[in-house]
């Protein structure tokens, strides 16, 4: 089975800190995604990547950046964490969305910024 | 931005009852996925539908894709407490990413 692993289940960070969320997938998927999930707002796409060193902005990229130096790893970076970035962060990968493969999600990282 | 509207937003039923969840849009999708998410976990893919009018069954779950590929439904027969969770639909429009609905929170009481 495809596995998407997020490095932390829970994180507590202080306002202004630089935060790194790591995501690794083990099935050679081209596409990787970062979403945040908030009550009443659903899943919102932050960034996605089609290939190594490639990245595309999603719907809410402000305050975030990403890095994809290796195919299996997609990192989300909060340059200066703020309290409004407290959320559940979900990483996902997909073989080929255009052929209906769908996403495989990680278990999520619940980030609290204090 | 394509919007996917799910209804109902919340559903609480007794074990053994049947239910249907709807996912509607004005956009045409090349494929549509349904996911189930349990508290504290990531969503898990249940099914993908691709062809207009397609019906897929997964045990007690029946998924249907609308003829025009703009909407979908999920029907659960004889719901069980283990079906409790957040059900999400997601549509793909060849733009490289999927659009998610806001989800239906289902609670099945024993």
PDB file of C-alpha atoms in Angstrom, chain B residues 6-7 11 14 28 31 34 37-38 40 46 55 57-58 61 64 68-69 71 76 79 81-82 84 87 97 100:
ATOM      1  CA  UNK B   6     -22.251  18.675  -0.199  1.00  0.00           C
ATOM      2  CA  UNK B   7     -25.520  18.020   1.564  1.00  0.00           C
ATOM      3  CA  UNK B  11     -26.456  13.653   9.550  1.00  0.00           C
ATOM      4  CA  UNK B  14     -29.724   5.076  14.081  1.00  0.00           C
ATOM      5  CA  UNK B  28     -18.039  19.204 -15.235  1.00  0.00           C
ATOM      6  CA  UNK B  31     -13.366  12.190 -12.363  1.00  0.00           C
ATOM      7  CA  UNK B  34     -15.227  10.015  -2.353  1.00  0.00           C
ATOM      8  CA  UNK B  37     -12.080  10.746   7.291  1.00  0.00           C
ATOM      9  CA  UNK B  38     -12.063   9.691  10.915  1.00  0.00           C
ATOM     10  CA  UNK B  40      -7.516  12.919  13.928  1.00  0.00           C
ATOM     11  CA  UNK B  46     -13.194   5.062  -0.994  1.00  0.00           C
ATOM     12  CA  UNK B  55     -22.489   3.255 -10.445  1.00  0.00           C
ATOM     13  CA  UNK B  57     -20.648  -0.533  -5.087  1.00  0.00           C
ATOM     14  CA  UNK B  58     -18.397  -1.078  -2.111  1.00  0.00           C
ATOM     15  CA  UNK B  61     -21.953   1.779  -0.048  1.00  0.00           C
ATOM     16  CA  UNK B  64     -23.239   7.187  -8.498  1.00  0.00           C
ATOM     17  CA  UNK B  68     -23.487  15.101 -16.960  1.00  0.00           C
ATOM     18  CA  UNK B  69     -20.550  14.462 -14.597  1.00  0.00           C
ATOM     19  CA  UNK B  71     -22.834  15.653  -9.410  1.00  0.00           C
ATOM     20  CA  UNK B  76     -25.292   3.710   2.547  1.00  0.00           C
ATOM     21  CA  UNK B  79     -25.649   2.001   8.348  1.00  0.00           C
ATOM     22  CA  UNK B  81     -21.532   2.707  13.864  1.00  0.00           C
ATOM     23  CA  UNK B  82     -18.312   1.972  11.991  1.00  0.00           C
ATOM     24  CA  UNK B  84     -19.329   7.206  11.370  1.00  0.00           C
ATOM     25  CA  UNK B  87     -17.424  12.016   4.024  1.00  0.00           C
ATOM     26  CA  UNK B  97      -5.589  19.434  -8.684  1.00  0.00           C
ATOM     27  CA  UNK B 100     -13.025  19.291  -2.313  1.00  0.00           C
TER      28      UNK B 100
END
